Structures are given as structure tokens and as C-alpha cells.
PDB file of C-alpha atoms in Angstrom:
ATOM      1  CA  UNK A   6       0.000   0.000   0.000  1.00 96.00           C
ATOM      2  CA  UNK A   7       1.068   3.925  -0.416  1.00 98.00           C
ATOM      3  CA  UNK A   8      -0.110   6.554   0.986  1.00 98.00           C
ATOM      4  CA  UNK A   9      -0.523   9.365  -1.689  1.00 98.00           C
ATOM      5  CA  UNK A  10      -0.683  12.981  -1.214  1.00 98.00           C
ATOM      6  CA  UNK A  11      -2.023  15.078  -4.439  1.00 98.00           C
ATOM      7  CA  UNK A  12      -2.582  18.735  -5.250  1.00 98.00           C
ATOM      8  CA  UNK A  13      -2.328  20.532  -7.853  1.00 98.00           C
ATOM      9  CA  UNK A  14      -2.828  24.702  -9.008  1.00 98.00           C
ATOM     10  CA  UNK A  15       0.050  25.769  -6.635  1.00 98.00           C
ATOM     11  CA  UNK A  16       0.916  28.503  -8.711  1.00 98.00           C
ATOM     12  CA  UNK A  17       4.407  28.958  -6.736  1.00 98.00           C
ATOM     13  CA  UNK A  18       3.280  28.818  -3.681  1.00 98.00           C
ATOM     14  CA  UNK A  19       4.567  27.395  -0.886  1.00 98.00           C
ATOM     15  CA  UNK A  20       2.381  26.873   2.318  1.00 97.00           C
ATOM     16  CA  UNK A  21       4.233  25.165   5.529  1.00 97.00           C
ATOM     17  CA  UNK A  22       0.714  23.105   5.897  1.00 97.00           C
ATOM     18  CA  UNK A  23       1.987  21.107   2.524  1.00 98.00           C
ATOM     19  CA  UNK A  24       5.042  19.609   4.990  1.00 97.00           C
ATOM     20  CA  UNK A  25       2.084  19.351   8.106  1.00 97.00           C
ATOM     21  CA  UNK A  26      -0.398  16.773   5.976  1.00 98.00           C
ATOM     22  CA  UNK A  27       1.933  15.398   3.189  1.00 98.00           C
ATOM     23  CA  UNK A  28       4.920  13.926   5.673  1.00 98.00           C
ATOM     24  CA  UNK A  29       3.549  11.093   6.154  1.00 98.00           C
ATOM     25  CA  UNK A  30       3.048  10.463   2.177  1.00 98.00           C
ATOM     26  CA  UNK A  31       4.529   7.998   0.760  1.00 98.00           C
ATOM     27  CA  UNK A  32       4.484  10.120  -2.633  1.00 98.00           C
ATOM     28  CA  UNK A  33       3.355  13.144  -3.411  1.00 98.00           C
ATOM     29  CA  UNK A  34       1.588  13.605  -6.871  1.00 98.00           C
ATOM     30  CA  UNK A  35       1.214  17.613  -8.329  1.00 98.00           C
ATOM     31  CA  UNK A  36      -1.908  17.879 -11.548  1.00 98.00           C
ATOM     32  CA  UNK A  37       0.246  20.556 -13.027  1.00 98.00           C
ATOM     33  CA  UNK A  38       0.436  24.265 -12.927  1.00 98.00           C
ATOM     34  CA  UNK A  39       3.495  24.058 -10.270  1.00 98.00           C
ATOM     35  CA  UNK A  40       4.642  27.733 -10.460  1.00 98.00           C
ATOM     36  CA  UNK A  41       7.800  27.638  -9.393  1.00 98.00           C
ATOM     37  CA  UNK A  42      10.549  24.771  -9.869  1.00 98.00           C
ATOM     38  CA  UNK A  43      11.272  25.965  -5.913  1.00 98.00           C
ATOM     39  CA  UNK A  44       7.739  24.116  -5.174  1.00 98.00           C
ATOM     40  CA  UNK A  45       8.989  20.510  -5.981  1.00 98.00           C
ATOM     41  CA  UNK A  46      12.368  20.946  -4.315  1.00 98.00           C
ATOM     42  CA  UNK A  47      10.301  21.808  -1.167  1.00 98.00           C
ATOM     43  CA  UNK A  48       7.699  18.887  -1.778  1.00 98.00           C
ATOM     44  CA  UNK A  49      11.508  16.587  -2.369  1.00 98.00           C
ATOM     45  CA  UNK A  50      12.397  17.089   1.098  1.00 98.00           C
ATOM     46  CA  UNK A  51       9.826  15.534   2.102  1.00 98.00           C
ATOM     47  CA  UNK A  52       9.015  12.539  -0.067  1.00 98.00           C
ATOM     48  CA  UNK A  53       9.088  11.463  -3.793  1.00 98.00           C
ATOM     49  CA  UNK A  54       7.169  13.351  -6.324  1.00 98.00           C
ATOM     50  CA  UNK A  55       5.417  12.163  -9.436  1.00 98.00           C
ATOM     51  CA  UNK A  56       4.129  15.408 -11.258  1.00 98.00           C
ATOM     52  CA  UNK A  57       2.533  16.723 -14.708  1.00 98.00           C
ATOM     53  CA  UNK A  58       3.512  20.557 -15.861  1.00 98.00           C
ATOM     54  CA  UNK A  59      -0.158  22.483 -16.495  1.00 98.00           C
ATOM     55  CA  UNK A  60      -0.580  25.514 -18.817  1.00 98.00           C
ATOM     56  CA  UNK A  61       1.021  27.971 -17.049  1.00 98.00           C
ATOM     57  CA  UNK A  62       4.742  26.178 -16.519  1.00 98.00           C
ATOM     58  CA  UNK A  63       7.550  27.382 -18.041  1.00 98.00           C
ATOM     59  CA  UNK A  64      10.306  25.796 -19.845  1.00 98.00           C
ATOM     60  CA  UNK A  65      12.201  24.750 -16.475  1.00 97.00           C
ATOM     61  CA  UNK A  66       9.067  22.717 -15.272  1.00 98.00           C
ATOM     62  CA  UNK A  67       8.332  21.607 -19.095  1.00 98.00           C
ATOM     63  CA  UNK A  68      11.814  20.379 -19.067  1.00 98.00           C
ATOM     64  CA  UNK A  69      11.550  18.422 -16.107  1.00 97.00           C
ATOM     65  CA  UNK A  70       7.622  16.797 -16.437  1.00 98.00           C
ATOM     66  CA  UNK A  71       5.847  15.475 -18.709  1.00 98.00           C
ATOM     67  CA  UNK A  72       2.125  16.015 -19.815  1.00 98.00           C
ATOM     68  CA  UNK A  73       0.873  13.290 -18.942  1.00 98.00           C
ATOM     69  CA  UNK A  74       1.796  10.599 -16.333  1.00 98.00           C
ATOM     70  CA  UNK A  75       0.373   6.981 -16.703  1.00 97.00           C
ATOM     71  CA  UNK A  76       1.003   4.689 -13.766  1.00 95.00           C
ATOM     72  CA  UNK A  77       0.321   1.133 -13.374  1.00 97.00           C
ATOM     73  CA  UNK A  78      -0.063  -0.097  -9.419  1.00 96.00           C
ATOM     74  CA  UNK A  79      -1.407  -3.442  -8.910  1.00 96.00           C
ATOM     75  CA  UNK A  80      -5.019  -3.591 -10.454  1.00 96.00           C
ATOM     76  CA  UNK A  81      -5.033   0.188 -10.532  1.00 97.00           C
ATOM     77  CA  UNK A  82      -4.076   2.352 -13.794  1.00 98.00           C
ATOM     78  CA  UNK A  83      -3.886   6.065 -13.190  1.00 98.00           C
ATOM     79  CA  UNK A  84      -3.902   8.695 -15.353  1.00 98.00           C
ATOM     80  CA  UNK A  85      -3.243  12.179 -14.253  1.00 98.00           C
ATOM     81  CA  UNK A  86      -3.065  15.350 -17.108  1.00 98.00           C
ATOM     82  CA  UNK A  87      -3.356  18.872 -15.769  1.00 98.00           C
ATOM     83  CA  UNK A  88      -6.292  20.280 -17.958  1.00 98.00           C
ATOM     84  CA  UNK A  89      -8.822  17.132 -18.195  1.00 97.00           C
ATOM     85  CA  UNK A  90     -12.726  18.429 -17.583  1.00 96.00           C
ATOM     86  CA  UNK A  91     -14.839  16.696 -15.417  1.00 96.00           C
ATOM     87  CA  UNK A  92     -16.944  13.346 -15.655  1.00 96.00           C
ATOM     88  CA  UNK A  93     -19.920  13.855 -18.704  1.00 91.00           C
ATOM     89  CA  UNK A  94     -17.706  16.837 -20.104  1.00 94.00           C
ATOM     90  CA  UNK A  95     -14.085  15.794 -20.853  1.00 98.00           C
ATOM     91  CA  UNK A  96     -12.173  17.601 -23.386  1.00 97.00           C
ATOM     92  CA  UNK A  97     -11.324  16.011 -26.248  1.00 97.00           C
ATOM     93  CA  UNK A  98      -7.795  15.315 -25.154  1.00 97.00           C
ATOM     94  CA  UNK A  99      -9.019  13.549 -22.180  1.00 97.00           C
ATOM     95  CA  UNK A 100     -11.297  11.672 -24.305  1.00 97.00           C
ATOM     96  CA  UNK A 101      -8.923  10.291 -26.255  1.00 97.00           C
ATOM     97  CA  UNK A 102      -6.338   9.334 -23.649  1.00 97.00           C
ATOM     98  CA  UNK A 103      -9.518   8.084 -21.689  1.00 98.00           C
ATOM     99  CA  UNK A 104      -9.730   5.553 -24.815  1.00 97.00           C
ATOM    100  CA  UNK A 105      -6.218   5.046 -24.962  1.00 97.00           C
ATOM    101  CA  UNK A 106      -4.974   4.137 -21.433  1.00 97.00           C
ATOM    102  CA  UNK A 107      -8.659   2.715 -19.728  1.00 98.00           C
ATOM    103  CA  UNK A 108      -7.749   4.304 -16.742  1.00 98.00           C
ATOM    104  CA  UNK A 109      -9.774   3.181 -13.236  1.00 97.00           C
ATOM    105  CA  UNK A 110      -8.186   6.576 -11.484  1.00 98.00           C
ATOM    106  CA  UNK A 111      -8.378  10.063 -13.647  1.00 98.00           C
ATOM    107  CA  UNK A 112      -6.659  12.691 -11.941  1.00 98.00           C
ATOM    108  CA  UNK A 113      -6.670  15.972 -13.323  1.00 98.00           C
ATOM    109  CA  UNK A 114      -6.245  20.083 -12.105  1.00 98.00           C
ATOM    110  CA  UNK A 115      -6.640  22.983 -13.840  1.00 98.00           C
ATOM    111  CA  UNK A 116     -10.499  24.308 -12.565  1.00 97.00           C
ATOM    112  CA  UNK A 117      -9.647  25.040  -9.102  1.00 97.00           C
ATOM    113  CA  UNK A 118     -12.773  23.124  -7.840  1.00 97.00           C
ATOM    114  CA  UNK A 119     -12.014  20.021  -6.059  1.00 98.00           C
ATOM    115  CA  UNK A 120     -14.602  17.365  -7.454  1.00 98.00           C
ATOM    116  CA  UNK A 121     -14.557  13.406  -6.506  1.00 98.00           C
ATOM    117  CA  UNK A 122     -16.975  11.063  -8.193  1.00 98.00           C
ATOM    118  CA  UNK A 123     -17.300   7.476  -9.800  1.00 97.00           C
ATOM    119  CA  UNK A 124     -17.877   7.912 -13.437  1.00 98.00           C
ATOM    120  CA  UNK A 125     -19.805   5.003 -14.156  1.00 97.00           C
ATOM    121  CA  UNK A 126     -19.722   5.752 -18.225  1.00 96.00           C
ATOM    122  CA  UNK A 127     -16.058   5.097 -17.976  1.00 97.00           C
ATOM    123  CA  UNK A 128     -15.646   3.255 -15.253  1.00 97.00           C
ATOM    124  CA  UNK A 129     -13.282   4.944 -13.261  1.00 98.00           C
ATOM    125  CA  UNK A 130     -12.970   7.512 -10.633  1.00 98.00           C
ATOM    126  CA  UNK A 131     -12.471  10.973 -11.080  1.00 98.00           C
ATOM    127  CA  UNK A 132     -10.377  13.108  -8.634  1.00 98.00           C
ATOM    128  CA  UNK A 133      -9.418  17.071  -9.182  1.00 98.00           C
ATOM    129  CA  UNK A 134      -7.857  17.764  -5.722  1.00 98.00           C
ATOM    130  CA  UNK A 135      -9.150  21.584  -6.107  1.00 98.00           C
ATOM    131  CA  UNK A 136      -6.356  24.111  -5.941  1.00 98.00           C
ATOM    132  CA  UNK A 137      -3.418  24.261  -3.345  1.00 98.00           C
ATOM    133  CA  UNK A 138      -2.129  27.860  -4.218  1.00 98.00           C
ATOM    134  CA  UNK A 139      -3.340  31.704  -3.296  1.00 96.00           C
ATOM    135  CA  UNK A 140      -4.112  32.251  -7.163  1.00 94.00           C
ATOM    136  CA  UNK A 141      -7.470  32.015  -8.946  1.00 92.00           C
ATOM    137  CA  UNK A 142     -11.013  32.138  -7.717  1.00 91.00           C
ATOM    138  CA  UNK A 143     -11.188  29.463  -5.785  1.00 94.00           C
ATOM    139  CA  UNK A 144     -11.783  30.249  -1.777  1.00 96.00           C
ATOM    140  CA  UNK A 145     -10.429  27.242  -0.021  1.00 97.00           C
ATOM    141  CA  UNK A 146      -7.207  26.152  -0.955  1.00 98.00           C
ATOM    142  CA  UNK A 147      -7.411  21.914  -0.592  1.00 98.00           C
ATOM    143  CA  UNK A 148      -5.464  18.758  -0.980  1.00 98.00           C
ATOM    144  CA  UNK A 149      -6.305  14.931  -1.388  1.00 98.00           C
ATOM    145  CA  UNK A 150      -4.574  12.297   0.398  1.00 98.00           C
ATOM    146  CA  UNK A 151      -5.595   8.718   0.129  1.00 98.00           C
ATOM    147  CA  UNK A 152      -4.228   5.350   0.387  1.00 98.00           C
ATOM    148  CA  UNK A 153      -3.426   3.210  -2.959  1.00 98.00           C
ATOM    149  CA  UNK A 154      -3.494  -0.530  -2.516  1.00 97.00           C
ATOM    150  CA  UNK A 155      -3.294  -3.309  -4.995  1.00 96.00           C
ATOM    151  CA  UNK A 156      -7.047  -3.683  -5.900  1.00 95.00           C
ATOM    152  CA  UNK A 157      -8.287   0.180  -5.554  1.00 95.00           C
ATOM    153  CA  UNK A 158      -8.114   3.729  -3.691  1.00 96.00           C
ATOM    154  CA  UNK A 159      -9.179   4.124   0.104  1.00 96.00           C
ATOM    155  CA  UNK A 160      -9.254   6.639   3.284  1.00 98.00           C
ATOM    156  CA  UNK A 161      -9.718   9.195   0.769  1.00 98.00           C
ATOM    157  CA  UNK A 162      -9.563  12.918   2.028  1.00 98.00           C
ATOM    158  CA  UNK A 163      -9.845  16.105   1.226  1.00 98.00           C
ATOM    159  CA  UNK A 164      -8.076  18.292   3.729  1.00 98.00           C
ATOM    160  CA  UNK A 165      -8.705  21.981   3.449  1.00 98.00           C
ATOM    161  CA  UNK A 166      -5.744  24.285   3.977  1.00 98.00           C
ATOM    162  CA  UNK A 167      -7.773  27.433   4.596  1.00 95.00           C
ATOM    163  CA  UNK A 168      -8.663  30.789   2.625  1.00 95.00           C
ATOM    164  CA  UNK A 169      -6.420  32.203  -0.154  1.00 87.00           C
TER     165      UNK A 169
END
């Protein structure tokens, strides 16, 4: 089993809170739109990272990340892209990798909202772990921890890291 932390939307910044509920993590997973390269040497210190650069990285992040990260974990295949959509109104990107990789776990950023639902059509749950940073319109900055074993996701959380 791992215990996963995931955010995404930091947009640079850095919040002491990310140490506080990711320390425990086994890995820490980022949807894109990182900010600052500073960001994952602060979320290094305290664990691996697995991340995907979002519209807004620049060539330093771009260099380092990919679009897309595809992970296989026992029964589980996760995809994670920064800009995805939501269950019922995926872009057409998402549609196609969707097709492509028959994910069980799509993990996506990019809207800010934090949304978690079973998307029956595709069979496979849909997690946007809302936005971490003090950019955008969101109010509540969040993060998603959960536990990953063999056969599927569980003791998943959303922890709220207060106001922007």
C-alpha cells in the first residue's frame, strides 16, 4: 500500500501546511500548474514526487515533467493530465487518452474546484484535488490524500488548507 498525497494549481506557492499533511506520504503527486521549480524541491524534502507541468509552466518545469503521467499499481491504472474536464464533459484530449490508457483513477487540475466522483460511463474515478495555491477564484485552498493498494483507492480525504 502507499499513501498518496495530491494537489495541484500551486501557482508557486509554498504553504508550511503542505510539509504538516503530506509527511507522512509515501508520494506526493502535483496535476500541473506548479509555479515555481522551488515548489517541488520543497515537496523533495519531504518525499518522492510524481508530477505533470499544467498551462502555465515554463520551460524549467516543461523540461523536467511530462504532460501526462500513466502509472500502473497493482489492479489500478492512473492517469493524471493537468487540464482534463470533469466526468460527462471531458475535453477532447481527455477523451482520447480516456480511450487510450482505460484508466480506473483520472486525476486531473486545472479548474480550481475540487470534485470526486465514480464515473460510471467510464468506469473509473475521477479526482481534481481543487487548488493548493493563493491564485485564482477558488476560496479554499485543498489537498487529497488517500491510500493506494493493490485492488483500488481508500481513506480518501480532502483536507482543506484554509482561505487564499
Amino acid at each position: 500500500m502507499l499513501k498518496i498525497g495530491l494537489l495541484s494549481d500551486t501557482h508557486g506557492f509554498w504553504d508550511d501546511k503542505f510539509h504538516k499533511y503530506l509527511k507522512h506520504c509515501d508520494e506526493i503527486w502535483h496535476a500541473g500548474d506548479i509555479g515555481d521549480i522551488n515548489v517541488i524541491d520543497k515537496l523533495s524534502e519531504i518525499t518522492t514526487v510524481k508530477a505533470v507541468y499544467g498551462n502555465i509552466d515554463n520551460h524549467i518545469i516543461r523540461a523536467e515533467f511530462q504532460e501526462d503521467v500513466v502509472k500502473t499499481y497493482g489492479e489500478n491504472r492512473i492517469l493524471m493530465t493537468h487540464i482534463g474536464g470533469k466526468p460527462f464533459s471531458y475535453n477532447k484530449t481527455s477523451r482520447v487518452k480516456i480511450k487510450q490508457y482505460h484508466p480506473n483513477v483520472f486525476i486531473c487540475g486545472h479548474s480550481h474546484i475540487c470534485k470526486i466522483m465514480h464515473d460510471n460511463q467510464n468506469k473509473l474515478l475521477f479526482i481534481n484535488p481543487g487548488a493548493a495555491g493563493n491564485k485564482g477564484f477558488h476560496k479554499v485552498r485543498t489537498l487529497v490524500r488517500f491510500d493506494l493498494t493493490k485492488q483500488k483507492i481508500q481513506n480518501l480525504e480532502v483536507v482543506e488548507l484554509g482561505t487564499r
